[in-house]
C-alpha positions as a Markdown table, in Angstrom:
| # | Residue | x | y | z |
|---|---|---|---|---|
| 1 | Unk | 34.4 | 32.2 | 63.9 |
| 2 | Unk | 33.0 | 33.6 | 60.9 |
| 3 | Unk | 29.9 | 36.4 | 61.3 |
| 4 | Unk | 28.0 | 38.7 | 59.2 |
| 5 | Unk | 29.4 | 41.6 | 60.5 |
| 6 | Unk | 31.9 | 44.6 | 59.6 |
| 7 | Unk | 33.5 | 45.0 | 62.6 |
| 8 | Unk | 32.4 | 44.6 | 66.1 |
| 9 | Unk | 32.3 | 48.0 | 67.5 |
| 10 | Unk | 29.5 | 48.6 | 65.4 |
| 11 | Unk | 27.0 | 45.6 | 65.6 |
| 12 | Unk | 24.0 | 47.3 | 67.5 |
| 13 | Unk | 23.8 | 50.3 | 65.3 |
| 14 | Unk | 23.8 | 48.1 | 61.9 |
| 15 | Unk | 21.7 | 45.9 | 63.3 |
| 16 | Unk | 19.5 | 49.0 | 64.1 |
| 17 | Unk | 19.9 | 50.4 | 60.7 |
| 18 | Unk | 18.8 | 47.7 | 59.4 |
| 19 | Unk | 15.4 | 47.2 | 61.6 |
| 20 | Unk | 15.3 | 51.0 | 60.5 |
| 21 | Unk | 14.9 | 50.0 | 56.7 |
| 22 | Unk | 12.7 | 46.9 | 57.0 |
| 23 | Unk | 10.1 | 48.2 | 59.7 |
| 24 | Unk | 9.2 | 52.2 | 59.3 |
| 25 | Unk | 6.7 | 51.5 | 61.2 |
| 26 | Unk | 8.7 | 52.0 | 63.9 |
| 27 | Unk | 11.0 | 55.2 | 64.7 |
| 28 | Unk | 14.5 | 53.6 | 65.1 |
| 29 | Unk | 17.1 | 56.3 | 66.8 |
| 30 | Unk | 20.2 | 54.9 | 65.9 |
| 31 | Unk | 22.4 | 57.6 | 67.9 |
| 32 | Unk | 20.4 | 57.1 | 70.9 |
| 33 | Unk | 19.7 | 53.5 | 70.9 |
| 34 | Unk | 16.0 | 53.8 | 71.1 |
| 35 | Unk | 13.0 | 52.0 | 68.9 |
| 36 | Unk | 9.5 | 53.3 | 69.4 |
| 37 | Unk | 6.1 | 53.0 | 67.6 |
| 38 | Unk | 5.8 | 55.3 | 65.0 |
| 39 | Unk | 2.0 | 56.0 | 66.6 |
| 40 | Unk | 3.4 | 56.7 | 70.3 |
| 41 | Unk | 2.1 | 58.9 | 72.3 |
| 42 | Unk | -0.9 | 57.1 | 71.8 |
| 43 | Unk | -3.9 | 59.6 | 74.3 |
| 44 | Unk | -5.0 | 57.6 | 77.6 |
| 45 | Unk | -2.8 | 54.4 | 76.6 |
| 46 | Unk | 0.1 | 53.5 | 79.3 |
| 47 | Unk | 2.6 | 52.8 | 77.6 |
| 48 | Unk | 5.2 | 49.9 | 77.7 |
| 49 | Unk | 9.0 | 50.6 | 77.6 |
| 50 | Unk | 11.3 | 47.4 | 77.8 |
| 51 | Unk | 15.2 | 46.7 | 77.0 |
| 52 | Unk | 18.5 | 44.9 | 77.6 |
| 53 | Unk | 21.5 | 44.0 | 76.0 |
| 54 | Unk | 21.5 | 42.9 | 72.5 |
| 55 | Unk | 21.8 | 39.2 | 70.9 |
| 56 | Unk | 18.7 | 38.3 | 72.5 |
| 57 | Unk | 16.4 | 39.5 | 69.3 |
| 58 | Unk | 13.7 | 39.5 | 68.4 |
| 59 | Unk | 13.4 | 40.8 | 72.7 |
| 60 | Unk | 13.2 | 43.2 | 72.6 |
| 61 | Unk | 13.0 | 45.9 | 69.8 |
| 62 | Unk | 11.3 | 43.3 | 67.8 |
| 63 | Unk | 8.3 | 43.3 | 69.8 |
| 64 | Unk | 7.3 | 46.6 | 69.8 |
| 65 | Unk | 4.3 | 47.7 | 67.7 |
| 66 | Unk | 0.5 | 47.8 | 68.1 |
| 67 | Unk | -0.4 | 44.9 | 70.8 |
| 68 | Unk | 3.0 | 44.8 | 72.5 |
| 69 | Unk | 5.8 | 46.7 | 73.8 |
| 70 | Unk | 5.4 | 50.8 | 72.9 |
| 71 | Unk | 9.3 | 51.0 | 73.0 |
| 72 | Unk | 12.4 | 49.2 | 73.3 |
| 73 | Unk | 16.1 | 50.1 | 74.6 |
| 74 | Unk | 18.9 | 48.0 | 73.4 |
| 75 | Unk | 22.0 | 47.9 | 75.1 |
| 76 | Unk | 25.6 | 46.5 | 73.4 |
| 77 | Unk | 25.8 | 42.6 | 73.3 |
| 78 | Unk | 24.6 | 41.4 | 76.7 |
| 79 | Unk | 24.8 | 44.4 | 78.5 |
| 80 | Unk | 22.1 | 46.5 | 80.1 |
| 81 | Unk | 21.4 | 49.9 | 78.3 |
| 82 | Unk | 21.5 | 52.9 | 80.2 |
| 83 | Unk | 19.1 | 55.0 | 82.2 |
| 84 | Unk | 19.6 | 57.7 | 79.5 |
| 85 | Unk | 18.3 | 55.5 | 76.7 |
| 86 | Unk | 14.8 | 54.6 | 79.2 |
| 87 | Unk | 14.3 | 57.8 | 80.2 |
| 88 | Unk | 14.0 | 59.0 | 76.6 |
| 89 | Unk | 11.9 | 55.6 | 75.4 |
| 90 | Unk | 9.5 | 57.0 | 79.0 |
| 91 | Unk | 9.1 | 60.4 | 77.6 |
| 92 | Unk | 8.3 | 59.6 | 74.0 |
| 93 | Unk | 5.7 | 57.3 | 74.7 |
| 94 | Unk | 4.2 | 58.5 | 77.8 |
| 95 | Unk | 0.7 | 60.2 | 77.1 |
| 96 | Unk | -0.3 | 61.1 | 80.7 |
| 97 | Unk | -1.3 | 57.8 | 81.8 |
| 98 | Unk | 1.9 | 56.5 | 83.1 |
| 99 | Unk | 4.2 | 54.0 | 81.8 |
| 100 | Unk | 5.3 | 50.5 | 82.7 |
| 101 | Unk | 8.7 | 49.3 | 82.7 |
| 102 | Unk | 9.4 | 45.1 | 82.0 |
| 103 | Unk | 12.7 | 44.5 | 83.3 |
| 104 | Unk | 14.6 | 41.2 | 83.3 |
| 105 | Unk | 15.9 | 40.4 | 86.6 |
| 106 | Unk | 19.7 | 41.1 | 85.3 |
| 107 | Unk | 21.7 | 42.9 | 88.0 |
| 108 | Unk | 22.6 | 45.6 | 85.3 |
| 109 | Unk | 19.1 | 45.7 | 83.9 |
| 110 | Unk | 17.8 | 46.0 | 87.2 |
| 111 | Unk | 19.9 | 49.0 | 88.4 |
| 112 | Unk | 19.3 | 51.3 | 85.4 |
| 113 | Unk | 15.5 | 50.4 | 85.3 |
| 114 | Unk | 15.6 | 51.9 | 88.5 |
| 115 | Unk | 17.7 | 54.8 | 88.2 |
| 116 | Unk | 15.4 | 55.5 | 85.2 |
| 117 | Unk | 12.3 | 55.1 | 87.0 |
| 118 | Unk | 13.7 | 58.3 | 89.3 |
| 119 | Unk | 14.7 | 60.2 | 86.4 |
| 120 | Unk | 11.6 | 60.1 | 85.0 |
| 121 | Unk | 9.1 | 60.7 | 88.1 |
| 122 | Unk | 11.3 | 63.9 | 88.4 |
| 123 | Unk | 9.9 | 65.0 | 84.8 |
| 124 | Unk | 6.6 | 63.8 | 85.8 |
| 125 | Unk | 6.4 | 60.5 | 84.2 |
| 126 | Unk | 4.9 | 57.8 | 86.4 |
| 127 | Unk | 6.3 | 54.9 | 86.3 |
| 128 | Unk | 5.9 | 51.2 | 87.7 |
| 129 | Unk | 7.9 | 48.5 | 87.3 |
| 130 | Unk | 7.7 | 45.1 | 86.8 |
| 131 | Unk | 10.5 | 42.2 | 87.1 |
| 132 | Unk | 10.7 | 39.2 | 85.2 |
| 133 | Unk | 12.1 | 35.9 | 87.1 |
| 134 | Unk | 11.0 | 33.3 | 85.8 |
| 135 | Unk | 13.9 | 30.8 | 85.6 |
| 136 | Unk | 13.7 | 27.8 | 88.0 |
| 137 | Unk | 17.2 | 26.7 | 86.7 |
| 138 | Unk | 19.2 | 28.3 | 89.6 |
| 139 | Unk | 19.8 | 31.6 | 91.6 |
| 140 | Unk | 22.0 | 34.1 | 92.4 |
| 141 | Unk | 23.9 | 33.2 | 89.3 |
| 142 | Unk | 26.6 | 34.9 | 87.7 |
| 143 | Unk | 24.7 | 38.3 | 86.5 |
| 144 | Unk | 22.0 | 38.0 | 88.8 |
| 145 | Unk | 20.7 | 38.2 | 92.8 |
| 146 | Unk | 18.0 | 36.0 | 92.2 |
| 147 | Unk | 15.9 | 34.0 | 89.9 |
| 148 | Unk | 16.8 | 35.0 | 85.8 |
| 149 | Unk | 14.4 | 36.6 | 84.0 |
| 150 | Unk | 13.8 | 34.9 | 80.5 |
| 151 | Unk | 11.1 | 33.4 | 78.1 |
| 152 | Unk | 7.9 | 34.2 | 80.7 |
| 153 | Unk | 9.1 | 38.2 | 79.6 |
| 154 | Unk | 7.6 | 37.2 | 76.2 |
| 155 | Unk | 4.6 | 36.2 | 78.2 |
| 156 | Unk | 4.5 | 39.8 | 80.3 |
| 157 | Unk | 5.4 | 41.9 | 77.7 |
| 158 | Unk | 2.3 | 40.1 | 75.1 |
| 159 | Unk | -0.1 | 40.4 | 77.9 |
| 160 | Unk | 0.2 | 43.3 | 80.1 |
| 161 | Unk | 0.9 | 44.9 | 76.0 |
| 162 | Unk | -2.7 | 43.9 | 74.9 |
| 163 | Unk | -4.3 | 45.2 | 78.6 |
| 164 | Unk | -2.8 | 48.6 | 77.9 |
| 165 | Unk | -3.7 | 48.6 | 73.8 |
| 166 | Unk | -7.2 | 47.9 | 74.9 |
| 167 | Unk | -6.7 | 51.6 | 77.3 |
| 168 | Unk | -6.7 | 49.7 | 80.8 |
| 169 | Unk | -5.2 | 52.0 | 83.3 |
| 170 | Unk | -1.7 | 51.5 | 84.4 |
| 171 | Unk | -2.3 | 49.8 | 88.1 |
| 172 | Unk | -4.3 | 47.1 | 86.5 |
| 173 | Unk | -1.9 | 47.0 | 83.3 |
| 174 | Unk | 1.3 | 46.2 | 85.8 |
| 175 | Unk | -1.0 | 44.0 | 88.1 |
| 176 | Unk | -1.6 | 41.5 | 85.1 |
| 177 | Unk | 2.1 | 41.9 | 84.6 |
| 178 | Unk | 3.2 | 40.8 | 88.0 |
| 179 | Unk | 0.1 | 38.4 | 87.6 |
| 180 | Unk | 1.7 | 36.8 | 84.2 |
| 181 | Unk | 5.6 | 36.2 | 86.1 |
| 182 | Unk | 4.3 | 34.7 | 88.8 |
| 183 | Unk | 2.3 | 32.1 | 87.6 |
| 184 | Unk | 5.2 | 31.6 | 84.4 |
| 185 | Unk | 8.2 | 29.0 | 85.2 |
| 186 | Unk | 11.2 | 28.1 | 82.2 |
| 187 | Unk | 14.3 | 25.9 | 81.8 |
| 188 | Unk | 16.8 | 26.0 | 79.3 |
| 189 | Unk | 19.8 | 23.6 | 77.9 |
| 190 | Unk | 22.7 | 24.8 | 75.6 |
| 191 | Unk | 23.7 | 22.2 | 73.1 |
| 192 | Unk | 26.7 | 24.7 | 72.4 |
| 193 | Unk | 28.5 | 27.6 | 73.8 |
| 194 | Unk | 27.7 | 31.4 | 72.3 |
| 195 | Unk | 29.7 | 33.5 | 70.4 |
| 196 | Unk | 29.8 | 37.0 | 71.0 |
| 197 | Unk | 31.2 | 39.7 | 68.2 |
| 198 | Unk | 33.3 | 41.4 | 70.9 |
| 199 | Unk | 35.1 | 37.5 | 71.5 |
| 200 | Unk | 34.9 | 35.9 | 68.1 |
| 201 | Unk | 34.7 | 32.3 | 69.6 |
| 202 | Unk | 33.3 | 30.5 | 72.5 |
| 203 | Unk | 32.3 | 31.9 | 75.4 |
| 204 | Unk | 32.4 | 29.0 | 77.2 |
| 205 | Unk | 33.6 | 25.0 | 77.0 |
| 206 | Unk | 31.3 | 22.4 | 76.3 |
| 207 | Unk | 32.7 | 19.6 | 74.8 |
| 208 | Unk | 31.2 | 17.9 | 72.2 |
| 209 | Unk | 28.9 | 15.2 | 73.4 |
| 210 | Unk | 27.5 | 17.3 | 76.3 |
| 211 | Unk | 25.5 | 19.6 | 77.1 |
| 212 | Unk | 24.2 | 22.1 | 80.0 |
| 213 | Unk | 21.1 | 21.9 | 81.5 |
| 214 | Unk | 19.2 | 25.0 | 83.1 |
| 215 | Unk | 21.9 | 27.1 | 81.1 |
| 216 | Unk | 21.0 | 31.4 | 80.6 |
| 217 | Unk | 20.7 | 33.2 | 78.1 |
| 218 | Unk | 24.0 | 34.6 | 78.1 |
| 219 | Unk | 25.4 | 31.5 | 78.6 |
| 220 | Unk | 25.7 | 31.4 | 82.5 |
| 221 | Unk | 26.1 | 28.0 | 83.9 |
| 222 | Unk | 23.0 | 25.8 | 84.7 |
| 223 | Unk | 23.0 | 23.2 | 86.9 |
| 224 | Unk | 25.2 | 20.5 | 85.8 |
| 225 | Unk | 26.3 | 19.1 | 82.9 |
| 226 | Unk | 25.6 | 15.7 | 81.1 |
| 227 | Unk | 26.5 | 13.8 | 78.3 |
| 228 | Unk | 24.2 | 14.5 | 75.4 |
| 229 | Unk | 20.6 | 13.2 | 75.9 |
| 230 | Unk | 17.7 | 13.0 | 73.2 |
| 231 | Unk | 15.2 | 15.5 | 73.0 |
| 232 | Unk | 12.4 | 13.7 | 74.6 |
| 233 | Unk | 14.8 | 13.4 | 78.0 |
| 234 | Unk | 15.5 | 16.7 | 77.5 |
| 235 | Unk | 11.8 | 17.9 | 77.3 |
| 236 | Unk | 11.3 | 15.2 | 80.6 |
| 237 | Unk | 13.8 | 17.1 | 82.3 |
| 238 | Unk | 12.8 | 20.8 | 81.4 |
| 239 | Unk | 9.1 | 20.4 | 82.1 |
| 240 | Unk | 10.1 | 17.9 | 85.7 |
| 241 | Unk | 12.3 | 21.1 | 86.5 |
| 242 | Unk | 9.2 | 23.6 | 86.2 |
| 243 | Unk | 6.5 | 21.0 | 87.7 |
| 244 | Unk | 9.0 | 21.0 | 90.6 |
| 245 | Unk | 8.6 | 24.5 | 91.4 |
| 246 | Unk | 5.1 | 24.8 | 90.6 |
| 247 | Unk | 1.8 | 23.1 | 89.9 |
| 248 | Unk | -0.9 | 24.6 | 87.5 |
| 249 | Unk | -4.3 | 24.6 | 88.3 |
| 250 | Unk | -5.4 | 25.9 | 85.2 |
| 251 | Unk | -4.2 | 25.5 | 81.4 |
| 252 | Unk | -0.5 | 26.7 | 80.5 |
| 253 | Unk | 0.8 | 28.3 | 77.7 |
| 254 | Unk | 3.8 | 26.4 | 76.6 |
| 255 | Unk | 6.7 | 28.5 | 74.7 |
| 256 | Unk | 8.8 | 26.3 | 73.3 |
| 257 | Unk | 12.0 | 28.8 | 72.4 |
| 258 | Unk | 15.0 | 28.4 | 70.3 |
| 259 | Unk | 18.1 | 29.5 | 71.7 |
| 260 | Unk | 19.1 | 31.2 | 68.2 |
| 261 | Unk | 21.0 | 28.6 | 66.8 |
| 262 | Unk | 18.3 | 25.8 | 66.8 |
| 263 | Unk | 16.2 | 24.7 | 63.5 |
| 264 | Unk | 12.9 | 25.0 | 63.6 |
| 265 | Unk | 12.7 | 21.3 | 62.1 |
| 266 | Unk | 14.1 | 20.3 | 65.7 |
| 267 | Unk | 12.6 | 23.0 | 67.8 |
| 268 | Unk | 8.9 | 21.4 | 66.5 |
| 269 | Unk | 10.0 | 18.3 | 67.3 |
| 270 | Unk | 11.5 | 18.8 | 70.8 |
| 271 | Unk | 7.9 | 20.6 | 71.0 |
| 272 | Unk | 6.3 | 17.5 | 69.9 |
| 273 | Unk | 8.0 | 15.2 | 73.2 |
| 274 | Unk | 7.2 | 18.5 | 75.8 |
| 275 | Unk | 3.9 | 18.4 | 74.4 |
| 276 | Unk | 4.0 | 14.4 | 74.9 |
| 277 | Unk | 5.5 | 15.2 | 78.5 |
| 278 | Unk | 3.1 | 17.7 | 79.6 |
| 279 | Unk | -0.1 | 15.2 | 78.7 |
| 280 | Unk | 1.4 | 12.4 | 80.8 |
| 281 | Unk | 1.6 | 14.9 | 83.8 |
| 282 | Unk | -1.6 | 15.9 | 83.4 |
| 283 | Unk | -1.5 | 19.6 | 82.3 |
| 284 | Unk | -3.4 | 21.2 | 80.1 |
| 285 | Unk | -2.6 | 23.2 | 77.3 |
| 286 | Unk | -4.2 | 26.3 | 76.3 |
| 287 | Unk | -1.8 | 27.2 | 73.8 |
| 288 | Unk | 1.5 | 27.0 | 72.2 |
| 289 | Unk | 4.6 | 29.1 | 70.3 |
| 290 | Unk | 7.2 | 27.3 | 68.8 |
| 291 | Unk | 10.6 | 29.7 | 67.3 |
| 292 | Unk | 13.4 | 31.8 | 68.0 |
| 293 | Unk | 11.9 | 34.4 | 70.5 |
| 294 | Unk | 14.4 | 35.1 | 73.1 |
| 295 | Unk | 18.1 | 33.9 | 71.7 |
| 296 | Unk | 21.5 | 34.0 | 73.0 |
| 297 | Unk | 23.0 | 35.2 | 69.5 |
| 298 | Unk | 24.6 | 31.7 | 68.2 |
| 299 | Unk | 23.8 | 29.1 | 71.1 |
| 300 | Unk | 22.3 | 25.8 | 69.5 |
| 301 | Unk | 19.8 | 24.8 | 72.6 |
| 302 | Unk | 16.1 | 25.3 | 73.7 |
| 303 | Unk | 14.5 | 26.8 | 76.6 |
| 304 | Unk | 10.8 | 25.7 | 77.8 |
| 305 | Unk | 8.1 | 28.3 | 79.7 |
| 306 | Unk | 4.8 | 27.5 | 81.5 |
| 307 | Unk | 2.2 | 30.3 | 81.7 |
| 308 | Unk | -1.1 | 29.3 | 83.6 |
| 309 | Unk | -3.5 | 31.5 | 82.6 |
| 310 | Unk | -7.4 | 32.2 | 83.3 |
| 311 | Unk | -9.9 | 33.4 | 81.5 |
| 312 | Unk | -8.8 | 37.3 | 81.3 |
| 313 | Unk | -4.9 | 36.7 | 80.4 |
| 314 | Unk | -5.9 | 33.9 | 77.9 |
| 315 | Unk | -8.4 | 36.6 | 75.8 |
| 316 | Unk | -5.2 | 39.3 | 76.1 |
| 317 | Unk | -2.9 | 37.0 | 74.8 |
| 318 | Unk | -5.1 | 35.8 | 72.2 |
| 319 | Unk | -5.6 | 39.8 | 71.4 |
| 320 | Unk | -4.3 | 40.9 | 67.7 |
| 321 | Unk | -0.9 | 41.9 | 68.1 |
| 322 | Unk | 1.5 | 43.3 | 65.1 |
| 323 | Unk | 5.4 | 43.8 | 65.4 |
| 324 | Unk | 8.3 | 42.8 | 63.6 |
| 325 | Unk | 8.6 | 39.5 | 65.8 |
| 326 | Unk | 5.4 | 38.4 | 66.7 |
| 327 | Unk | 2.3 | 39.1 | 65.1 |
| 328 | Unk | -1.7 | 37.7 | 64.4 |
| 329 | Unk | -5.2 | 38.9 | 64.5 |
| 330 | Unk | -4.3 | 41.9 | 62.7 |
């Protein structure tokens, strides 16, 4: 498989190099695996500290910045970084008024979230913690106890991010987080297997003509495989999967996210049939994002994510927001 890379040993830190050079707004510690806003500690705001492995981007070091996450820990391709990395990302952005971690219910992710959260309430940090787990595709799967934690992070880390901009204190800040997972569902389908740097071809099989539906984002198994459908029986299937396991009562947002291989020309118009979908079930739609927001390096595929929201989450995640992978109002 042909990648723009030098060798694989050293993806995440020329990857982080090169965040460094296009965004100094944001202090990037190559050595220690760390990206903060340039502006943190920021006096009376909680601040927001999020991570996991890499290959996912723009989650998470690309949205951290005014609006969003206040700092990010990367880990090597689809691994967890380590409590080392959060306890440091804690400590540079905590200002006294606590800090929050988002953690994607990953097994690995989990563990060292927690083991951080220890190490930093013994140098006087507090910390709360919030887990993402949001997929309705299966559980217990193959890195996780549980539901996966995917697109609704985008979701967590957007809202909860404007609550604490605007200098809301942390209790509220992680109860619109917990808020913001629980009322968030998503499905995904692989048209193709991923490719990691380490591997240098497919992860997986999937022959061509089929695909996976209620694949993760590191390419764990979804629930069964079909030959290949068209995207508006793929968008039927997604949003049946999520209307399943829970039925709005107010307007959704709709993330509509590319799995990192996946043009935006088809990503719009797979948006276009969950859009069509959505309006014969009879949910409303408060708004919508359409691009490549939480990837799985080269997988060719698309994941879906319900949000209800009221009144309160709407207005955050309508709030400005400005970082390298998602920005307006600013």
């Amino acid at each position: 498989m042909k990648m723009l890379i030098n060798v694989p040993e050293t993806v995440v830190a020329d990857a982080l190099r090169g965040m460094a050079a296009a965004h100094p707004e944001l202090a990037v510690d190559v050595e220690n695996r760390v990206i903060v806003r340039r502006d943190a500690p920021l006096v009376g705001k909680v601040g927001l500290v999020s991570g996991g492995g890499s290959g996912h981007e723009p989650l998470h070091g690309g949205f951290v910045g005014p609006g969003m996450l206040s700092a990010a820990c990367p880990g090597e391709v689809f691994t967890s970084p380590v409590p080392d990395q959060m306890v440091r990302a804690a400590a540079a952005v905590d200002s006294g008024a606590g800090v929050l971690f988002v953690v994607k219910n990953y097994t690995g992710d989990v563990l060292n979230f927690d083991m951080a959260a220890e190490l930093a309430e013994d140098e006087g940090i507090q910390v709360a913690k919030v887990l993402v787990d949001d997929d309705v595709a299966v559980t217990d799967s193959l890195y996780t106890a549980g539901r996966r934690g995917t697109g609704a992070t985008l979701f967590v880390e957007k809202i909860a991010g404007a609550a604490a901009e605007e200098g809301q204190p942390l209790e509220r800040v992680e109860a619109l987080a917990r808020q913001v997972n629980e009322n968030s569902r998503s499905f995904g389908v692989a048209l193709t297997a991923v490719t990691t740097p380490a591997k240098g071809s497919p992860t997986f099989d999937l022959p061509a003509g089929e695909l996976e539906l209620g694949i993760g984002i590191h390419g764990e198994p979804g629930r069964e495989r079909r030959p290949m459908m068209t995207s508006g029986e793929i968008a039927e299937a997604a949003v049946d999967a999520i209307l399943a396991d829970i039925t709005p009562r107010n307007p959704v947002l709709v993330l509509v996210n590319g799995m990192g291989a996946t043009p935006l020309l088809e990503l719009y118009g797979f948006n276009a049939e969950v859009q069509r979908v959505l309006g014969e079930r009879g949910v409303p739609v408060a708004r919508v994002l359409v691009g490549n927001y939480v990837t799985s390096l080269d997988m060719a595929g698309a994941s879906v994510t319900l949000c209800q929201v009221d009144e309160e989450t709407l207005r955050l995640w309508d709030a400005p927001v400005r970082t390298p992978g998602l920005r307006w109002g600013m």
